[in-house]
CSV table of C-alpha atoms and ligand atoms in Angstrom, one decimal:
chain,number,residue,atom,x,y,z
V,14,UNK,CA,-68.2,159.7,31.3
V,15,UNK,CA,-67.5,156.0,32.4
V,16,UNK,CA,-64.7,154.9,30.6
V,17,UNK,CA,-64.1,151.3,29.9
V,18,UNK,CA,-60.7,150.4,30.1
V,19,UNK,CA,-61.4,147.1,28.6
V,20,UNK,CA,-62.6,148.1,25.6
V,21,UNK,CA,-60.6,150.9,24.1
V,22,UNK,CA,-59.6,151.4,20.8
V,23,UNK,CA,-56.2,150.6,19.1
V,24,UNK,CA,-54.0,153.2,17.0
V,25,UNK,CA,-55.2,151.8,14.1
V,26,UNK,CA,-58.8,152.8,15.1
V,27,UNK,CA,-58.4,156.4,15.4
V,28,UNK,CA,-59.9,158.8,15.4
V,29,UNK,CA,-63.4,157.8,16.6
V,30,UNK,CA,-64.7,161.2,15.8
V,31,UNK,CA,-65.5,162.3,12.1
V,32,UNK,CA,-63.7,164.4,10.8
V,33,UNK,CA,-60.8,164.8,13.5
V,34,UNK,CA,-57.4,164.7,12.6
V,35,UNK,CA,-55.7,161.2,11.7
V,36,UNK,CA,-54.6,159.3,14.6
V,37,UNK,CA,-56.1,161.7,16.9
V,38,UNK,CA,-58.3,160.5,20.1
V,39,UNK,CA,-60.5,164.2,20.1
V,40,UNK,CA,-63.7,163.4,21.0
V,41,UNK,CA,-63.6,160.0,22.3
V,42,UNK,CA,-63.5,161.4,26.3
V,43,UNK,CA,-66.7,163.7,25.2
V,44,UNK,CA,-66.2,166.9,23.1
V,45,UNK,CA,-65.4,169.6,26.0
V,46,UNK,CA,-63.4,166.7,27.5
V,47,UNK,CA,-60.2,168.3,29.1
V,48,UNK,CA,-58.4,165.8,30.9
V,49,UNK,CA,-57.1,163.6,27.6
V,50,UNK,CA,-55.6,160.5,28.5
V,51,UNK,CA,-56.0,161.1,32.2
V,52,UNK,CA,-59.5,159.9,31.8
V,53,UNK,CA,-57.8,156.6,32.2
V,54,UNK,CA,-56.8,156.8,35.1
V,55,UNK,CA,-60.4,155.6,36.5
V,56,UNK,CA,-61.4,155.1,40.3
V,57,UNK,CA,-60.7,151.3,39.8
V,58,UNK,CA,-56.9,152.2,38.8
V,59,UNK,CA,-56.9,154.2,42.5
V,60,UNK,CA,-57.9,151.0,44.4
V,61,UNK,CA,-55.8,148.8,42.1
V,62,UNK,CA,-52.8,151.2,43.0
V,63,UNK,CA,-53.9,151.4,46.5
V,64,UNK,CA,-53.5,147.3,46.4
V,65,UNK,CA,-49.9,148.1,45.5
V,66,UNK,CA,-48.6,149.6,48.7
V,67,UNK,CA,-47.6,146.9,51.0
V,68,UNK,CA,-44.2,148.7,52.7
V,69,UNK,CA,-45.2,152.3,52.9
V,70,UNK,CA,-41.8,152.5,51.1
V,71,UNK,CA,-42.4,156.5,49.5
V,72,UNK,CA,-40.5,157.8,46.7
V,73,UNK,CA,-40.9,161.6,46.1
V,74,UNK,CA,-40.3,162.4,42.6
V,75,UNK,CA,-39.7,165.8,42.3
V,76,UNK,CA,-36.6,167.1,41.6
V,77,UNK,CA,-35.8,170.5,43.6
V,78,UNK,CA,-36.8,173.6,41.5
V,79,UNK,CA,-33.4,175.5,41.3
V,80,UNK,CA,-31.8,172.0,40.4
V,81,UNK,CA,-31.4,173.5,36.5
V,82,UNK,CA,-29.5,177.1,38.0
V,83,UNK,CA,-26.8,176.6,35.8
V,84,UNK,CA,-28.1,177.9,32.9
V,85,UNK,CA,-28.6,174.4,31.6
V,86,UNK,CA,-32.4,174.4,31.0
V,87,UNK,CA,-31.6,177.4,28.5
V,88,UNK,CA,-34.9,179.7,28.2
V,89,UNK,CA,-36.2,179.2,31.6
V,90,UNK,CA,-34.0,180.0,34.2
V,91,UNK,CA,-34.1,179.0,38.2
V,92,UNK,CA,-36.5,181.1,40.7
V,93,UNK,CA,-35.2,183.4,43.0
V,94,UNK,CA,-36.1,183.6,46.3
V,95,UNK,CA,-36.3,186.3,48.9
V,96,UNK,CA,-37.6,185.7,52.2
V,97,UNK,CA,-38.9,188.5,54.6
V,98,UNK,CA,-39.9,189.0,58.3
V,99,UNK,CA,-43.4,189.6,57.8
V,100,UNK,CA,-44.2,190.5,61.4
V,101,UNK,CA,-42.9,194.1,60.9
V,102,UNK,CA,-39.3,193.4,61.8
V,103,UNK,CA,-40.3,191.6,65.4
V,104,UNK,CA,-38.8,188.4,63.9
V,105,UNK,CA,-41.5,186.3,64.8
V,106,UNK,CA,-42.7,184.9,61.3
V,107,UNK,CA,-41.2,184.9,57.8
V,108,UNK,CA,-42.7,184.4,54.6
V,109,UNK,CA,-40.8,184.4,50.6
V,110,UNK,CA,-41.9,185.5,47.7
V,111,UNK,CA,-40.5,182.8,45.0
V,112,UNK,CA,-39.6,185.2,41.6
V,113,UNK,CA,-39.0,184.4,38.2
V,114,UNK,CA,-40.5,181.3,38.9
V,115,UNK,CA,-41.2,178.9,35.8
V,116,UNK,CA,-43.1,175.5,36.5
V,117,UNK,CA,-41.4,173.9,34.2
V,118,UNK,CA,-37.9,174.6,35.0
V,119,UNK,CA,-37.4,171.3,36.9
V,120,UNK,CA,-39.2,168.3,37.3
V,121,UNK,CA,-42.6,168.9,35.7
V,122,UNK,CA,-45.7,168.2,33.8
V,123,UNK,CA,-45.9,169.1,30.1
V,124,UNK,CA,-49.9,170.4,30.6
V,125,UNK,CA,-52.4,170.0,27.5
V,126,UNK,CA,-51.8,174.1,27.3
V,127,UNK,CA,-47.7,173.3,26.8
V,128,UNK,CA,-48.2,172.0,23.2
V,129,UNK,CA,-50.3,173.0,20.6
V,130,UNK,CA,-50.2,172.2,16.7
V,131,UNK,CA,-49.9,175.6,15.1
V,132,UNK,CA,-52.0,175.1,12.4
V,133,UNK,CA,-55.2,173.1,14.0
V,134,UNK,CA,-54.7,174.3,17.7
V,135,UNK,CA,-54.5,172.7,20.9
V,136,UNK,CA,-56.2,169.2,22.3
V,137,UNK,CA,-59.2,168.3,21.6
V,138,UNK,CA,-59.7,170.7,18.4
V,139,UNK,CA,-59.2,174.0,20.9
V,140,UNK,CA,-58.5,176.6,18.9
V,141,UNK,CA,-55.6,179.2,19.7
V,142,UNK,CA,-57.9,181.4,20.9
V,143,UNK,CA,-59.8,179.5,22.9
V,144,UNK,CA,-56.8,179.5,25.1
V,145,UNK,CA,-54.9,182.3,24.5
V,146,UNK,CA,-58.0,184.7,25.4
V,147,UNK,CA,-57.4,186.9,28.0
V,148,UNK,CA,-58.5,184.9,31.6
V,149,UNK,CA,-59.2,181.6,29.6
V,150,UNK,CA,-58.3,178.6,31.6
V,151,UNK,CA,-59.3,176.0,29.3
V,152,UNK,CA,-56.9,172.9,28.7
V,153,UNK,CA,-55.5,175.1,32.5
V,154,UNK,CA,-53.9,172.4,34.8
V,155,UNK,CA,-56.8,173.7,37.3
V,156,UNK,CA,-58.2,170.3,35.5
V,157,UNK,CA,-55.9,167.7,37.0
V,158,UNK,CA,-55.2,169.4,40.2
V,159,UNK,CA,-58.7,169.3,41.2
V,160,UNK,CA,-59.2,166.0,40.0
V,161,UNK,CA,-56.2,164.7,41.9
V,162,UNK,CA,-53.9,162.1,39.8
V,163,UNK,CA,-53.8,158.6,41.5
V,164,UNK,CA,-52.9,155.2,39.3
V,165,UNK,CA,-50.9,152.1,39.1
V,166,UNK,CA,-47.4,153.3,38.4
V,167,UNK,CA,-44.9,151.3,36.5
V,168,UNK,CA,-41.4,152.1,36.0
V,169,UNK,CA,-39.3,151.1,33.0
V,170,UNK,CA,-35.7,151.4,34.4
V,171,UNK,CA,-34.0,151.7,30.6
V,172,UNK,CA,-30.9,153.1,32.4
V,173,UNK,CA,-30.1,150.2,34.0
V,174,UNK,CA,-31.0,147.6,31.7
V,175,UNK,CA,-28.7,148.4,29.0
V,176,UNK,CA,-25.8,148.9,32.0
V,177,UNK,CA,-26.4,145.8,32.8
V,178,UNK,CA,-26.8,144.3,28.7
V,179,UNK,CA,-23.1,146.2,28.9
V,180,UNK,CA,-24.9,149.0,26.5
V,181,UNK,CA,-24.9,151.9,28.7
V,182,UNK,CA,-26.9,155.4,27.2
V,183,UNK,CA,-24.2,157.8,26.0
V,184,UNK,CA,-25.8,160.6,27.7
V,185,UNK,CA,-23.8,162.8,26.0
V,186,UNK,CA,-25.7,162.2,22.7
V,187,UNK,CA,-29.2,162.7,21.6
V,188,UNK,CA,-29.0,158.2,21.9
V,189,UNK,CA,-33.2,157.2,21.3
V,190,UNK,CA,-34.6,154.5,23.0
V,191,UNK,CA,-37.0,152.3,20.6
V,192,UNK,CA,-40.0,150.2,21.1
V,193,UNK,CA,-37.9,147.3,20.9
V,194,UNK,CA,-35.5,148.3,24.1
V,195,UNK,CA,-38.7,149.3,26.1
V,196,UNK,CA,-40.4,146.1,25.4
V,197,UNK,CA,-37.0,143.9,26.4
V,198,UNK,CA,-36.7,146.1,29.5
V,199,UNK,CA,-40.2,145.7,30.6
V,200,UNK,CA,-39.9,141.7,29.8
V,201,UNK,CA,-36.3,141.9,32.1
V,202,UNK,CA,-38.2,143.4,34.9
V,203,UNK,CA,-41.5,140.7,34.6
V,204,UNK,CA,-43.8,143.7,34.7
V,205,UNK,CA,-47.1,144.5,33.0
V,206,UNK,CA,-48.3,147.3,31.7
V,207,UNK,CA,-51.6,147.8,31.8
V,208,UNK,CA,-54.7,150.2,30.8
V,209,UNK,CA,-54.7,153.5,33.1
V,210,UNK,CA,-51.6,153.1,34.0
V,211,UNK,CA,-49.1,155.9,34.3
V,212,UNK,CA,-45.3,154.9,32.8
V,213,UNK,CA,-42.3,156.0,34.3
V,214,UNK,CA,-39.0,155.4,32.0
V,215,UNK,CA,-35.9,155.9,33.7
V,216,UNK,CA,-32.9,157.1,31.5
V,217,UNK,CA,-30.3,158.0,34.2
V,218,UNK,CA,-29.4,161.3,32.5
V,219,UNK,CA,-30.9,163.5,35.2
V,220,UNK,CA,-28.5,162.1,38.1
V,221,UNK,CA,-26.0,162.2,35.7
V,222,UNK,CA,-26.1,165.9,34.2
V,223,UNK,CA,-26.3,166.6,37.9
V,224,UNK,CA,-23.0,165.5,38.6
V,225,UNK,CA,-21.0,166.9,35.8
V,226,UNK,CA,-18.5,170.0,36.3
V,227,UNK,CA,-20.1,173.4,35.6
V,228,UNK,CA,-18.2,173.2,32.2
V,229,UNK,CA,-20.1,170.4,31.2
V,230,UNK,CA,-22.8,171.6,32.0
V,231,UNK,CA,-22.5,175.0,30.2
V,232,UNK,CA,-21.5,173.2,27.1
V,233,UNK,CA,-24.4,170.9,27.3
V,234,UNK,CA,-26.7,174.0,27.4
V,235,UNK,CA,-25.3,175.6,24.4
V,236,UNK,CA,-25.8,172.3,22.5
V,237,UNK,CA,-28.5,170.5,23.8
V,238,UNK,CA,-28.7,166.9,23.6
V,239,UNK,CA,-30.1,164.6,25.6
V,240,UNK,CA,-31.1,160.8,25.0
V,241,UNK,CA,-35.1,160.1,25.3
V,242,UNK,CA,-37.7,157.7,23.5
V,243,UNK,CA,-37.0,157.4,19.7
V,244,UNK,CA,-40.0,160.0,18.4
V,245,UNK,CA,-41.9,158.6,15.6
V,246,UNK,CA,-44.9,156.3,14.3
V,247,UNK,CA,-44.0,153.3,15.9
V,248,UNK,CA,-43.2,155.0,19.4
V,249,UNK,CA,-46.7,156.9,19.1
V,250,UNK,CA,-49.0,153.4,18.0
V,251,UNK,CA,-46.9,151.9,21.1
V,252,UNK,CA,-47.9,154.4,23.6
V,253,UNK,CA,-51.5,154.5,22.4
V,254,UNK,CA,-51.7,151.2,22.7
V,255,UNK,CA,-50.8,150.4,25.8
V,256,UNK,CA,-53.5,153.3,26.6
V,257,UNK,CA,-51.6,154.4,29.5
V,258,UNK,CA,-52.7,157.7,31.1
V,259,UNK,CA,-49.8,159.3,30.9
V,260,UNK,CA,-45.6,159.0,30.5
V,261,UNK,CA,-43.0,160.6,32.2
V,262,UNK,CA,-39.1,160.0,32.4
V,263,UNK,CA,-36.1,161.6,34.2
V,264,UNK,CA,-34.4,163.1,31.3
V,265,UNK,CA,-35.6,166.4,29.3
V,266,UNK,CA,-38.2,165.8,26.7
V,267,UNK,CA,-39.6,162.4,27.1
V,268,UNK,CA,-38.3,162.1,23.5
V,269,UNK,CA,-34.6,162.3,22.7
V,270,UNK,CA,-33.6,166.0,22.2
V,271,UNK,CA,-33.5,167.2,19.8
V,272,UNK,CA,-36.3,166.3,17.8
V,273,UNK,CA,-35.5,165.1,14.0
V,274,UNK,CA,-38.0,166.9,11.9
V,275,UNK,CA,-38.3,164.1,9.3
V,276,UNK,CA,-41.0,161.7,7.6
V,277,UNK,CA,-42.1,159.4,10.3
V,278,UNK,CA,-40.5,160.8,13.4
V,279,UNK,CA,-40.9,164.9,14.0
V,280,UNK,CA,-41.6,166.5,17.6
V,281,UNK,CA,-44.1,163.4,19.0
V,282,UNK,CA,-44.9,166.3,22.0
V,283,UNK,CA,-47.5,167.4,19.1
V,284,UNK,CA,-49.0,163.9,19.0
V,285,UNK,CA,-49.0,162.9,22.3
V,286,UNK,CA,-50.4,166.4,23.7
V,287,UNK,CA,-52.6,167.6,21.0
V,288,UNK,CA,-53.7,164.7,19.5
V,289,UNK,CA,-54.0,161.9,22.6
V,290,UNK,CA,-54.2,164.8,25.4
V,291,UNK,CA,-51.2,163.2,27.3
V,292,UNK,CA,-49.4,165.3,29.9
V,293,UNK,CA,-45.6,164.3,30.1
V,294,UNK,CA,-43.5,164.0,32.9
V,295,UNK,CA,-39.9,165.3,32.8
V,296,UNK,CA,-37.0,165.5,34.9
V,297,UNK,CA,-38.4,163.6,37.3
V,298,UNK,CA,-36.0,162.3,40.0
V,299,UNK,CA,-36.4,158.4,39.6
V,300,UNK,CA,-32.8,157.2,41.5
V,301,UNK,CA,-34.2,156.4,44.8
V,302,UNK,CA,-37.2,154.7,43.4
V,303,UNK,CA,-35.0,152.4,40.9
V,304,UNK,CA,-33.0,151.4,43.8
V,305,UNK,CA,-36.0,150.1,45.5
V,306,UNK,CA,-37.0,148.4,42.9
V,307,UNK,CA,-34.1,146.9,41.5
V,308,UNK,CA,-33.7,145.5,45.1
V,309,UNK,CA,-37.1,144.3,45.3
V,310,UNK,CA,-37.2,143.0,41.9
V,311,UNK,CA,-41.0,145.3,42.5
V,312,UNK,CA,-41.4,147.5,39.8
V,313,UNK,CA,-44.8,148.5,39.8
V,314,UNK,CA,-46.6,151.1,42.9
V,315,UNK,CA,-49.0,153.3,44.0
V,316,UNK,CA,-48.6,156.9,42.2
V,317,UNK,CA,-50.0,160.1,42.9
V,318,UNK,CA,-49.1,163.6,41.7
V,319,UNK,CA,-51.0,166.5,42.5
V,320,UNK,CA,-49.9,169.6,40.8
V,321,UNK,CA,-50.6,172.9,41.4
V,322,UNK,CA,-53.7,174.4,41.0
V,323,UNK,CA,-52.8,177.7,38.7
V,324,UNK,CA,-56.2,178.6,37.0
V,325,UNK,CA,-55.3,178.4,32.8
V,326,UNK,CA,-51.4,177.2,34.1
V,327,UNK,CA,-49.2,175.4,31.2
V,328,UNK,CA,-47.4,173.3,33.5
V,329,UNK,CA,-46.7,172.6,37.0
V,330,UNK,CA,-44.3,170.4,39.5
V,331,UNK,CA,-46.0,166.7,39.8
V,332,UNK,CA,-45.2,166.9,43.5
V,333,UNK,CA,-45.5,163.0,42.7
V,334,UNK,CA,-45.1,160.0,45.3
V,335,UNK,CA,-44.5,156.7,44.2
V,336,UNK,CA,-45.4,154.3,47.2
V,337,UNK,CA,-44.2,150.8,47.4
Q,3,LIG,C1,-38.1,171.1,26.2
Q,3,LIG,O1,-38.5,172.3,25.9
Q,3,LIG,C2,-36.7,170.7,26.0
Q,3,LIG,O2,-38.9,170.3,26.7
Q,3,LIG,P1,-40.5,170.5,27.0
Q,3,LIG,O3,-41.1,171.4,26.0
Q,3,LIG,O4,-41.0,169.1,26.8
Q,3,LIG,O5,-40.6,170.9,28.4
């Protein structure tokens, strides 16, 4: 369906579909629509983005997929991987098999299948079993891999702002970055955000989790906390209403972990998945890029990701570029 990114409605104006749940956008991409906030991301933000590329300056974002193999990311452990002369033993050509491996054990999307709300299903008013059906793909990231991901990019380089206000992130804490701080950092940099865009927040903490001592580390994993965007009303409004097509960030949840089950903030994965259809982006390695721009005073580019097609997957890698 022809979406007009001019003329979308605010928070405050959802839902647009009877009867779906408050401050839900179900429906308003079609009823069987399974690519959520993605829709924005329209054929106009690809030549917009493709505007944006003026060095051929390319960031790869992902992160490399046994980067967690210390036990940090707790429940899904690093792949293992055997290779094997597959030319019976003449030593000619090799192939691997990659084990154990879990999409979403480095840098990743969060797919629309990730999150559901246990009570009222998945996006779009899926029910459980919709998805959970033996060889359902619905809500499968087949959806966004086939459609390809291209959009204006814009990074919000949190991290260094408040280094540089001379309030650095404890990243040793479960520190939550409000509306406010994203607003000031985005004014510091002189950069828009606009409709269809696809936000990138830089916290730091990935680079820097990297580099502690194994001890660290493994104490880290037995209490996890890591600093993120402050969940709650305000941050959710915010988000909608910049009607981006999707958020991503180099630390662990996109929201500070973890979540604060309380009256006005909660787990906003819930609201941004199931209710807007947003996939988020996590642990994405953001350094390089934030370098360049910080240099370049540049902080918007041409992105791409193009996950893995997995019929019915949950997640994937973003094997994203940003190009500058
Ligand atoms: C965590 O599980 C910490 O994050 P997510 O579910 O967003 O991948």
């Amino acid at each position: 369906m022809p979406i007009d990114l001019r003329n979308l409605p605010s928070f405050d104006q959802l839902p647009v579909k009877p009867g779906a749940p408050a401050g839900s956008a179900w429906g308003l991409f079609g009823d069987d629509d399974e690519y959520g906030t993605w829709n924005l991301a329209t054929p106009e933000k690809a030549i917009e983005a493709a505007r944006l590329v003026r060095r051929g300056a390319t960031f790869p974002l992902n992160t490399p997929i046994d980067a967690m193999d210390r036990g940090l990311f707790w429940f899904r452990g690093a792949p293992r991987r055997t290779m094997f002369d597959c030319s019976g033993g003449m030593r000619v050509s090799y192939d691997e098999y990659i084990d154990n491996f879990c999409p979403q054990s480095s840098a990743q999307w969060d797919g629309h299948r990730h999150i559901a709300h246990p009570a009222i299903g998945f996006y779009n008013g899926v029910p459980h079993d919709r998805v959970l059906a033996e060889g359902s793909t619905t809500l499968g990231m087949q959806n966004l891999a086939r459609r390809g991901m291209v959009t204006r990019g814009v990074l919000l380089d949190v991290g260094r702002y408040l280094d540089r206000r001379g309030t650095p992130i404890d990243y040793h804490s479960s520190q939550a970055i409000d509306v406010a701080t994203l607003e000031a950092c985005r004014d510091a940099q002189g950069v828009e955000i606009r409709p269809g865009d696809m936000l990138i927040v830089r916290t730091g903490w990935l680079s820097w989790v990297l580099g502690q001592s194994r001890a660290v580390q493994t104490e880290l994993a037995e209490h996890l906390v890591v600093p993120g965007l402050l969940a709650g009303d305000e941050m959710v409004a915010w988000l909608w209403n910049q009607h981006v097509a999707a958020v991503a960030g180099d630390h662990i949840a996109v929201e500070s972990w973890p979540p604060v089950l309380e009256p006005g903030r909660g787990f906003m994965h819930v609201q941004l998945v199931v209710m807007f259809g947003m996939t988020l982006g996590e642990m994405w390695t953001l350094d390089p890029l934030a370098e360049d721009c910080a240099g370049d005073g540049v902080y918007e580019f041409m992105f791409t990701s193009a996950p893995l097609d997995v019929p019915g997957g949950v997640g994937s890698p973003p094997n994203a570029l940003a190009i500058k």
